[in-house]
mmCIF file of C-alpha atoms and ligand atoms in Angstrom:
data_model
loop_
_atom_site.group_PDB
_atom_site.id
_atom_site.type_symbol
_atom_site.label_atom_id
_atom_site.label_comp_id
_atom_site.label_asym_id
_atom_site.label_seq_id
_atom_site.Cartn_x
_atom_site.Cartn_y
_atom_site.Cartn_z
ATOM 1 C CA MET A 292 -14.366 4.959 -21.520
ATOM 2 C CA ASN A 293 -17.738 5.023 -19.993
ATOM 3 C CA ASN A 294 -18.331 9.384 -19.994
ATOM 4 C CA SER A 295 -21.129 9.351 -16.954
ATOM 5 C CA LEU A 296 -18.655 7.292 -15.232
ATOM 6 C CA TYR A 297 -15.528 9.452 -15.250
ATOM 7 C CA SER A 298 -18.350 13.409 -15.007
ATOM 8 C CA LYS A 299 -19.653 11.218 -11.858
ATOM 9 C CA ALA A 300 -15.787 10.520 -10.282
ATOM 10 C CA ALA A 301 -14.901 13.467 -11.406
ATOM 11 C CA ASN A 302 -17.804 16.570 -10.539
ATOM 12 C CA ILE A 303 -17.411 14.388 -7.252
ATOM 13 C CA ILE A 304 -13.954 14.832 -6.857
ATOM 14 C CA LYS A 305 -14.464 19.299 -7.442
ATOM 15 C CA ASN A 306 -17.050 19.104 -5.184
ATOM 16 C CA SER A 307 -14.430 17.123 -2.750
ATOM 17 C CA LYS A 308 -13.368 19.323 0.929
ATOM 18 C CA TYR A 309 -10.198 16.585 2.041
ATOM 19 C CA LEU A 310 -9.361 14.055 -1.111
ATOM 20 C CA VAL A 311 -6.707 11.172 0.068
ATOM 21 C CA ALA A 312 -5.156 9.116 -2.513
ATOM 22 C CA PHE A 313 -4.580 4.957 -1.435
ATOM 23 C CA THR A 314 -2.101 3.407 -4.427
ATOM 24 C CA GLY A 315 -0.692 0.376 -3.973
ATOM 25 C CA ALA A 316 1.908 -1.222 -6.265
ATOM 26 C CA GLY A 317 -0.562 -1.588 -8.889
ATOM 27 C CA ILE A 318 0.297 2.089 -9.718
ATOM 28 C CA SER A 319 3.832 0.949 -10.343
ATOM 29 C CA VAL A 320 3.083 -1.689 -12.662
ATOM 30 C CA GLU A 321 3.412 0.850 -16.089
ATOM 31 C CA SER A 322 6.958 2.250 -14.688
ATOM 32 C CA GLY A 323 8.063 -1.076 -14.667
ATOM 33 C CA ILE A 324 7.668 -2.408 -10.805
ATOM 34 C CA PRO A 325 5.682 -5.950 -11.058
ATOM 35 C CA PRO A 326 2.979 -6.380 -9.044
ATOM 36 C CA PHE A 327 3.664 -8.895 -6.047
ATOM 37 C CA ARG A 328 0.400 -11.048 -6.806
ATOM 38 C CA GLY A 329 -0.467 -11.771 -10.840
ATOM 39 C CA GLU A 330 0.480 -11.961 -14.225
ATOM 40 C CA ASN A 331 4.212 -11.055 -13.655
ATOM 41 C CA GLY A 332 4.197 -10.899 -9.685
ATOM 42 C CA ILE A 333 6.871 -10.951 -7.902
ATOM 43 C CA TRP A 334 5.219 -13.831 -5.169
ATOM 44 C CA ASN A 335 5.097 -15.931 -8.655
ATOM 45 C CA LYS A 336 9.407 -15.598 -8.891
ATOM 46 C CA TYR A 337 10.181 -15.469 -5.308
ATOM 47 C CA ASP A 338 9.661 -16.910 -1.707
ATOM 48 C CA PRO A 339 7.944 -13.781 -0.164
ATOM 49 C CA LYS A 340 9.678 -15.404 3.042
ATOM 50 C CA ILE A 341 12.954 -13.384 1.860
ATOM 51 C CA PHE A 342 11.262 -11.056 2.830
ATOM 52 C CA ASP A 343 10.254 -12.051 6.451
ATOM 53 C CA ILE A 344 11.818 -10.397 9.572
ATOM 54 C CA ASP A 345 13.119 -13.427 11.165
ATOM 55 C CA TYR A 346 14.863 -15.092 8.489
ATOM 56 C CA TYR A 347 15.911 -11.821 6.847
ATOM 57 C CA VAL A 348 18.429 -11.588 10.318
ATOM 58 C CA SER A 349 19.671 -15.507 10.502
ATOM 59 C CA ASN A 350 20.231 -15.001 6.679
ATOM 60 C CA PRO A 351 20.799 -11.412 5.591
ATOM 61 C CA GLN A 352 22.523 -13.088 2.600
ATOM 62 C CA ALA A 353 19.186 -12.451 1.415
ATOM 63 C CA ALA A 354 19.903 -9.047 0.066
ATOM 64 C CA LEU A 355 21.702 -10.178 -2.996
ATOM 65 C CA GLU A 356 17.642 -11.529 -3.869
ATOM 66 C CA LEU A 357 16.853 -8.027 -2.347
ATOM 67 C CA ARG A 358 19.324 -6.913 -4.673
ATOM 68 C CA ASN A 359 17.971 -7.287 -8.028
ATOM 69 C CA VAL A 360 14.363 -7.719 -6.909
ATOM 70 C CA PHE A 361 14.175 -3.662 -5.842
ATOM 71 C CA TYR A 362 17.040 -1.866 -5.916
ATOM 72 C CA ASP A 363 18.103 -3.115 -9.224
ATOM 73 C CA VAL A 364 14.558 -2.578 -10.353
ATOM 74 C CA ILE A 365 12.998 -0.112 -8.784
ATOM 75 C CA ALA A 366 16.464 2.521 -9.093
ATOM 76 C CA LYS A 367 16.082 2.198 -13.258
ATOM 77 C CA ALA A 368 12.097 3.376 -12.765
ATOM 78 C CA LYS A 369 10.127 6.534 -13.384
ATOM 79 C CA PRO A 370 6.881 8.252 -12.838
ATOM 80 C CA ASN A 371 4.066 7.456 -14.672
ATOM 81 C CA LYS A 372 1.299 9.244 -16.312
ATOM 82 C CA ALA A 373 -0.528 8.368 -13.291
ATOM 83 C CA HIS A 374 1.619 9.306 -10.285
ATOM 84 C CA ILE A 375 1.476 12.231 -12.765
ATOM 85 C CA ALA A 376 -2.502 12.807 -12.250
ATOM 86 C CA LEU A 377 -2.165 12.647 -8.095
ATOM 87 C CA ALA A 378 1.002 14.970 -8.206
ATOM 88 C CA GLU A 379 -1.287 17.730 -10.381
ATOM 89 C CA LEU A 380 -3.896 17.079 -8.508
ATOM 90 C CA GLU A 381 -1.971 18.130 -5.210
ATOM 91 C CA LYS A 382 -1.087 21.233 -6.861
ATOM 92 C CA MET A 383 -4.593 21.946 -7.897
ATOM 93 C CA ASP A 384 -4.866 21.877 -3.871
ATOM 94 C CA ILE A 385 -7.192 19.325 -4.178
ATOM 95 C CA LEU A 386 -5.027 16.014 -3.216
ATOM 96 C CA LYS A 387 -4.685 16.561 0.342
ATOM 97 C CA ALA A 388 -2.245 13.264 0.894
ATOM 98 C CA VAL A 389 -1.333 10.343 -0.836
ATOM 99 C CA ILE A 390 -0.884 7.026 1.740
ATOM 100 C CA THR A 391 1.405 4.449 -0.267
ATOM 101 C CA GLN A 392 2.200 0.869 0.069
ATOM 102 C CA ASN A 393 4.601 1.285 -2.095
ATOM 103 C CA ILE A 394 7.858 1.401 -1.196
ATOM 104 C CA ASP A 395 9.263 2.895 -4.439
ATOM 105 C CA ASN A 396 9.423 6.211 -3.934
ATOM 106 C CA LEU A 397 7.628 7.273 -7.286
ATOM 107 C CA HIS A 398 5.483 9.542 -5.215
ATOM 108 C CA PHE A 399 7.999 11.910 -4.437
ATOM 109 C CA LEU A 400 9.910 11.808 -7.777
ATOM 110 C CA ALA A 401 5.933 12.601 -9.560
ATOM 111 C CA GLY A 402 6.381 15.678 -6.791
ATOM 112 C CA ASN A 403 4.055 14.912 -4.514
ATOM 113 C CA LYS A 404 4.605 16.399 -0.511
ATOM 114 C CA GLU A 405 1.988 15.132 1.875
ATOM 115 C CA VAL A 406 3.145 11.073 0.745
ATOM 116 C CA VAL A 407 2.310 8.730 3.308
ATOM 117 C CA GLU A 408 4.774 5.595 3.665
ATOM 118 C CA PHE A 409 3.057 3.133 5.437
ATOM 119 C CA HIS A 410 5.145 0.384 4.219
ATOM 120 C CA GLY A 411 8.586 2.373 4.562
ATOM 121 C CA ASN A 412 11.023 2.777 2.200
ATOM 122 C CA THR A 413 14.251 1.884 -0.385
ATOM 123 C CA ARG A 414 15.273 4.663 0.361
ATOM 124 C CA TYR A 415 17.667 4.621 3.180
ATOM 125 C CA PHE A 416 19.115 0.547 5.857
ATOM 126 C CA ILE A 417 18.147 1.117 8.825
ATOM 127 C CA CYS A 418 20.785 -0.083 12.047
ATOM 128 C CA MET A 419 18.629 -3.284 13.142
ATOM 129 C CA LYS A 420 20.938 -2.516 17.093
ATOM 130 C CA CYS A 421 20.956 2.068 17.083
ATOM 131 C CA GLY A 422 18.360 3.031 14.335
ATOM 132 C CA LYS A 423 21.648 4.282 12.806
ATOM 133 C CA LYS A 424 19.817 5.281 8.775
ATOM 134 C CA TYR A 425 22.334 4.696 5.899
ATOM 135 C CA ASP A 426 21.153 6.162 2.214
ATOM 136 C CA VAL A 427 21.227 2.842 0.304
ATOM 137 C CA ALA A 428 23.586 4.388 -2.181
ATOM 138 C CA ARG A 429 26.543 4.078 0.350
ATOM 139 C CA VAL A 430 25.310 0.435 1.420
ATOM 140 C CA GLU A 431 26.956 -2.830 -0.201
ATOM 141 C CA ILE A 432 25.266 -5.526 -0.912
ATOM 142 C CA THR A 433 27.576 -8.062 -1.589
ATOM 143 C CA GLU A 434 28.410 -11.819 0.356
ATOM 144 C CA GLN A 435 28.736 -10.500 3.760
ATOM 145 C CA PRO A 436 25.605 -9.033 5.182
ATOM 146 C CA PRO A 437 25.699 -4.818 5.279
ATOM 147 C CA ILE A 438 26.872 -4.410 9.076
ATOM 148 C CA CYS A 439 26.654 -1.111 10.900
ATOM 149 C CA GLU A 440 29.349 1.253 10.864
ATOM 150 C CA GLU A 441 28.787 2.403 14.380
ATOM 151 C CA CYS A 442 27.356 -0.390 16.775
ATOM 152 C CA GLY A 443 28.574 -3.650 14.519
ATOM 153 C CA GLY A 444 24.863 -4.261 14.215
ATOM 154 C CA LEU A 445 23.249 -5.569 11.277
ATOM 155 C CA LEU A 446 21.988 -3.499 8.681
ATOM 156 C CA LYS A 447 17.799 -4.072 6.707
ATOM 157 C CA PRO A 448 16.383 -2.701 4.782
ATOM 158 C CA ASP A 449 13.593 0.452 5.791
ATOM 159 C CA PHE A 450 10.837 -1.435 4.398
ATOM 160 C CA VAL A 451 8.521 -2.858 6.485
ATOM 161 C CA PHE A 452 9.298 -7.173 6.824
ATOM 162 C CA PHE A 453 6.573 -9.394 7.030
ATOM 163 C CA GLY A 454 6.725 -10.040 11.149
ATOM 164 C CA GLU A 455 7.522 -6.153 11.452
ATOM 165 C CA PRO A 456 5.163 -3.345 12.625
ATOM 166 C CA ILE A 457 4.347 -0.489 10.579
ATOM 167 C CA PRO A 458 6.812 2.725 11.616
ATOM 168 C CA SER A 459 3.240 4.185 14.692
ATOM 169 C CA GLU A 460 4.064 7.969 12.935
ATOM 170 C CA ALA A 461 2.427 5.821 8.845
ATOM 171 C CA TYR A 462 0.355 4.631 10.596
ATOM 172 C CA THR A 463 -1.795 7.295 12.956
ATOM 173 C CA LYS A 464 -0.973 10.053 9.921
ATOM 174 C CA ALA A 465 -2.679 7.417 7.345
ATOM 175 C CA PHE A 466 -5.981 6.399 9.986
ATOM 176 C CA SER A 467 -6.402 10.091 10.630
ATOM 177 C CA TYR A 468 -6.089 11.120 6.713
ATOM 178 C CA ALA A 469 -8.417 8.232 6.192
ATOM 179 C CA LYS A 470 -11.092 8.910 8.954
ATOM 180 C CA ARG A 471 -10.557 13.113 7.779
ATOM 181 C CA SER A 472 -11.741 12.126 4.309
ATOM 182 C CA ASP A 473 -14.653 12.605 2.832
ATOM 183 C CA VAL A 474 -13.245 11.231 -0.858
ATOM 184 C CA MET A 475 -10.302 8.546 -1.634
ATOM 185 C CA LEU A 476 -8.920 7.774 -4.994
ATOM 186 C CA VAL A 477 -8.258 3.501 -4.696
ATOM 187 C CA ILE A 478 -5.368 2.839 -6.949
ATOM 188 C CA GLY A 479 -3.675 -0.578 -8.419
ATOM 189 C CA THR A 480 -4.300 -2.740 -5.147
ATOM 190 C CA THR A 481 -5.118 -6.331 -4.167
ATOM 191 C CA GLY A 482 -6.567 -4.581 -0.580
ATOM 192 C CA ILE A 483 -5.756 -8.133 0.921
ATOM 193 C CA VAL A 484 -2.827 -6.898 3.092
ATOM 194 C CA TYR A 485 -3.794 -5.899 6.111
ATOM 195 C CA PRO A 486 -3.126 -3.676 8.070
ATOM 196 C CA ALA A 487 -2.727 -1.383 5.436
ATOM 197 C CA ALA A 488 -6.383 -2.998 2.783
ATOM 198 C CA MET A 489 -8.609 -1.454 6.849
ATOM 199 C CA ILE A 490 -7.595 1.857 4.941
ATOM 200 C CA PRO A 491 -10.168 2.356 2.402
ATOM 201 C CA THR A 492 -12.840 0.845 5.155
ATOM 202 C CA GLU A 493 -11.897 2.723 7.326
ATOM 203 C CA ALA A 494 -12.397 6.028 4.715
ATOM 204 C CA LYS A 495 -15.927 4.808 3.823
ATOM 205 C CA SER A 496 -17.009 3.582 7.359
ATOM 206 C CA ALA A 497 -15.897 7.486 8.261
ATOM 207 C CA GLY A 498 -17.851 9.040 6.067
ATOM 208 C CA ALA A 499 -16.042 8.563 2.180
ATOM 209 C CA THR A 500 -16.910 8.263 -1.159
ATOM 210 C CA ILE A 501 -14.900 5.326 -2.472
ATOM 211 C CA ILE A 502 -13.219 5.607 -5.730
ATOM 212 C CA GLU A 503 -11.451 2.568 -7.115
ATOM 213 C CA VAL A 504 -8.876 2.146 -9.980
ATOM 214 C CA ASN A 505 -7.680 -1.587 -10.838
ATOM 215 C CA LEU A 506 -6.938 -3.472 -14.203
ATOM 216 C CA GLU A 507 -9.963 -5.681 -12.364
ATOM 217 C CA PRO A 508 -12.012 -6.018 -9.154
ATOM 218 C CA SER A 509 -9.908 -5.521 -6.293
ATOM 219 C CA GLU A 510 -11.845 -6.695 -2.501
ATOM 220 C CA TYR A 511 -13.052 -2.915 -2.105
ATOM 221 C CA THR A 512 -14.233 -3.912 -4.958
ATOM 222 C CA THR A 513 -16.393 -7.361 -3.907
ATOM 223 C CA GLN A 514 -17.197 -5.926 -1.485
ATOM 224 C CA GLY A 515 -18.793 -3.078 -1.930
ATOM 225 C CA ILE A 516 -16.097 -0.764 -0.111
ATOM 226 C CA THR A 517 -16.076 0.450 -3.904
ATOM 227 C CA ASP A 518 -19.098 3.240 -4.800
ATOM 228 C CA ILE A 519 -17.409 4.264 -8.079
ATOM 229 C CA PHE A 520 -15.088 1.654 -10.076
ATOM 230 C CA LEU A 521 -13.239 3.304 -12.987
ATOM 231 C CA GLN A 522 -12.192 -0.322 -14.584
ATOM 232 C CA GLY A 523 -8.181 0.043 -16.876
ATOM 233 C CA LYS A 524 -5.192 1.021 -16.354
ATOM 234 C CA ALA A 525 -3.786 3.663 -13.874
ATOM 235 C CA THR A 526 -1.875 5.430 -16.707
ATOM 236 C CA GLU A 527 -5.085 6.121 -19.414
ATOM 237 C CA VAL A 528 -7.770 5.675 -16.497
ATOM 238 C CA MET A 529 -6.279 8.853 -14.349
ATOM 239 C CA THR A 530 -5.489 10.934 -17.521
ATOM 240 C CA ASN A 531 -9.233 10.560 -18.490
ATOM 241 C CA LEU A 532 -10.010 11.898 -15.059
ATOM 242 C CA LEU A 533 -7.959 14.488 -14.886
ATOM 243 C CA ALA A 534 -9.136 15.998 -17.611
ATOM 244 C CA GLU A 535 -12.288 15.466 -17.045
ATOM 245 C CA ILE A 536 -11.662 17.535 -13.593
ATOM 246 C CA LYS A 537 -10.220 20.293 -15.638
ATOM 247 C CA LYS A 538 -13.236 19.771 -17.791
HETATM 248 N N1 APR B 147 -3.338 -0.434 -13.646
HETATM 249 C C1 APR B 147 -4.068 -0.572 -12.502
HETATM 250 N N2 APR B 147 -4.074 -1.883 -11.964
HETATM 251 C C2 APR B 147 -3.831 -2.821 -11.754
HETATM 252 C C3 APR B 147 -2.380 -2.580 -13.051
HETATM 253 C C4 APR B 147 -2.658 -1.427 -13.550
HETATM 254 N N3 APR B 147 -1.721 -0.994 -14.712
HETATM 255 N N4 APR B 147 -1.307 -3.259 -12.912
HETATM 256 C C5 APR B 147 -1.935 -4.615 -12.084
HETATM 257 N N5 APR B 147 -2.981 -3.928 -10.771
HETATM 258 C C6 APR B 147 -3.824 -4.190 -9.811
HETATM 259 C C7 APR B 147 -3.983 -5.653 -9.546
HETATM 260 O O1 APR B 147 -5.213 -5.552 -10.877
HETATM 261 C C8 APR B 147 -3.545 -5.448 -8.627
HETATM 262 O O2 APR B 147 -5.042 -4.969 -8.147
HETATM 263 O O3 APR B 147 -3.468 -3.692 -8.764
HETATM 264 C C9 APR B 147 -3.075 -4.376 -7.611
HETATM 265 C C10 APR B 147 -1.788 -5.441 -7.699
HETATM 266 O O4 APR B 147 -2.422 -6.024 -6.099
HETATM 267 P P1 APR B 147 -1.082 -6.011 -5.550
HETATM 268 O O5 APR B 147 0.561 -6.798 -6.855
HETATM 269 O O6 APR B 147 -1.625 -7.540 -4.729
HETATM 270 O O7 APR B 147 -0.612 -5.179 -4.710
HETATM 271 P P2 APR B 147 -0.099 -4.279 -3.683
HETATM 272 O O8 APR B 147 -2.147 -4.513 -3.567
HETATM 273 O O9 APR B 147 0.260 -3.117 -2.981
HETATM 274 O O10 APR B 147 0.010 -5.375 -2.241
HETATM 275 C C11 APR B 147 -0.225 -4.842 -1.379
HETATM 276 O O11 APR B 147 2.118 -6.731 -0.338
HETATM 277 O O12 APR B 147 3.523 -7.608 -0.397
HETATM 278 C C12 APR B 147 2.477 -7.122 0.258
HETATM 279 O O13 APR B 147 3.903 -5.155 0.891
HETATM 280 C C13 APR B 147 3.185 -5.847 -0.204
HETATM 281 O O14 APR B 147 2.956 -2.914 0.019
HETATM 282 C C14 APR B 147 2.563 -4.800 -0.583
HETATM 283 C C15 APR B 147 1.166 -5.078 -0.280
#
């Protein structure tokens, strides 16, 4: 562990006025949820097309694939030390918000209150016709596509499929947090999926210092967006960083 880098990052965070975190799949890997890309990535096993909205509408039984890719794995996952460190930083009134690309609900379960779910969530299904929401526990994903009991419309998971827009409220909140931040903690993301990937760049252009936590360099590291790169597993780095901040 490079102590000087950690103490530099810790001091910047301690003196920050508006710390915002931006997280990707990498923060949840140590909770047992595979990332999308890289070793053990979901896209190595499943064709991303099952997450394309047009494909889902014409093949709703693809929901079966969704069942084990997301719901079963996510249902078992628990927040890890990296999620808990962010919850602690919010309790210390240092962290103002988490913007997450993840749909695993783990930031809420860790205790964070201000969480922007940029790609939606896996807590609900939503009717594509009338917009009625259903708790996921009430929706049977079987051979038959899930149908709305109100209007007969097709239900879909309440996360953003490829080809769908980002929920407007999440989009607006995320970019206003990015512009307002003076420090952004970017954890476990490749930084290649847009428009989410613009968020750290937006923060940087608004004058924020970017502290990145990742197992390996990302687009942000290679493009010079990152000011301090803390390389390693999110749980280890965040545990060490929190200890340094508390000193
Ligand atoms: N600790 C820290 N970082 C990790 C760890 C770990 N234990 N394990 C993996 N990583 C890093 C990888 O190095 C990589 O940079 O997490 C990142 C995972 O990248 P992706 O799987 O591409 O996840 P993400 O960047 O969140 O993907 C963005 O793509 O498919 C869409 O909607 C999906 O939200 C997702 C978006």
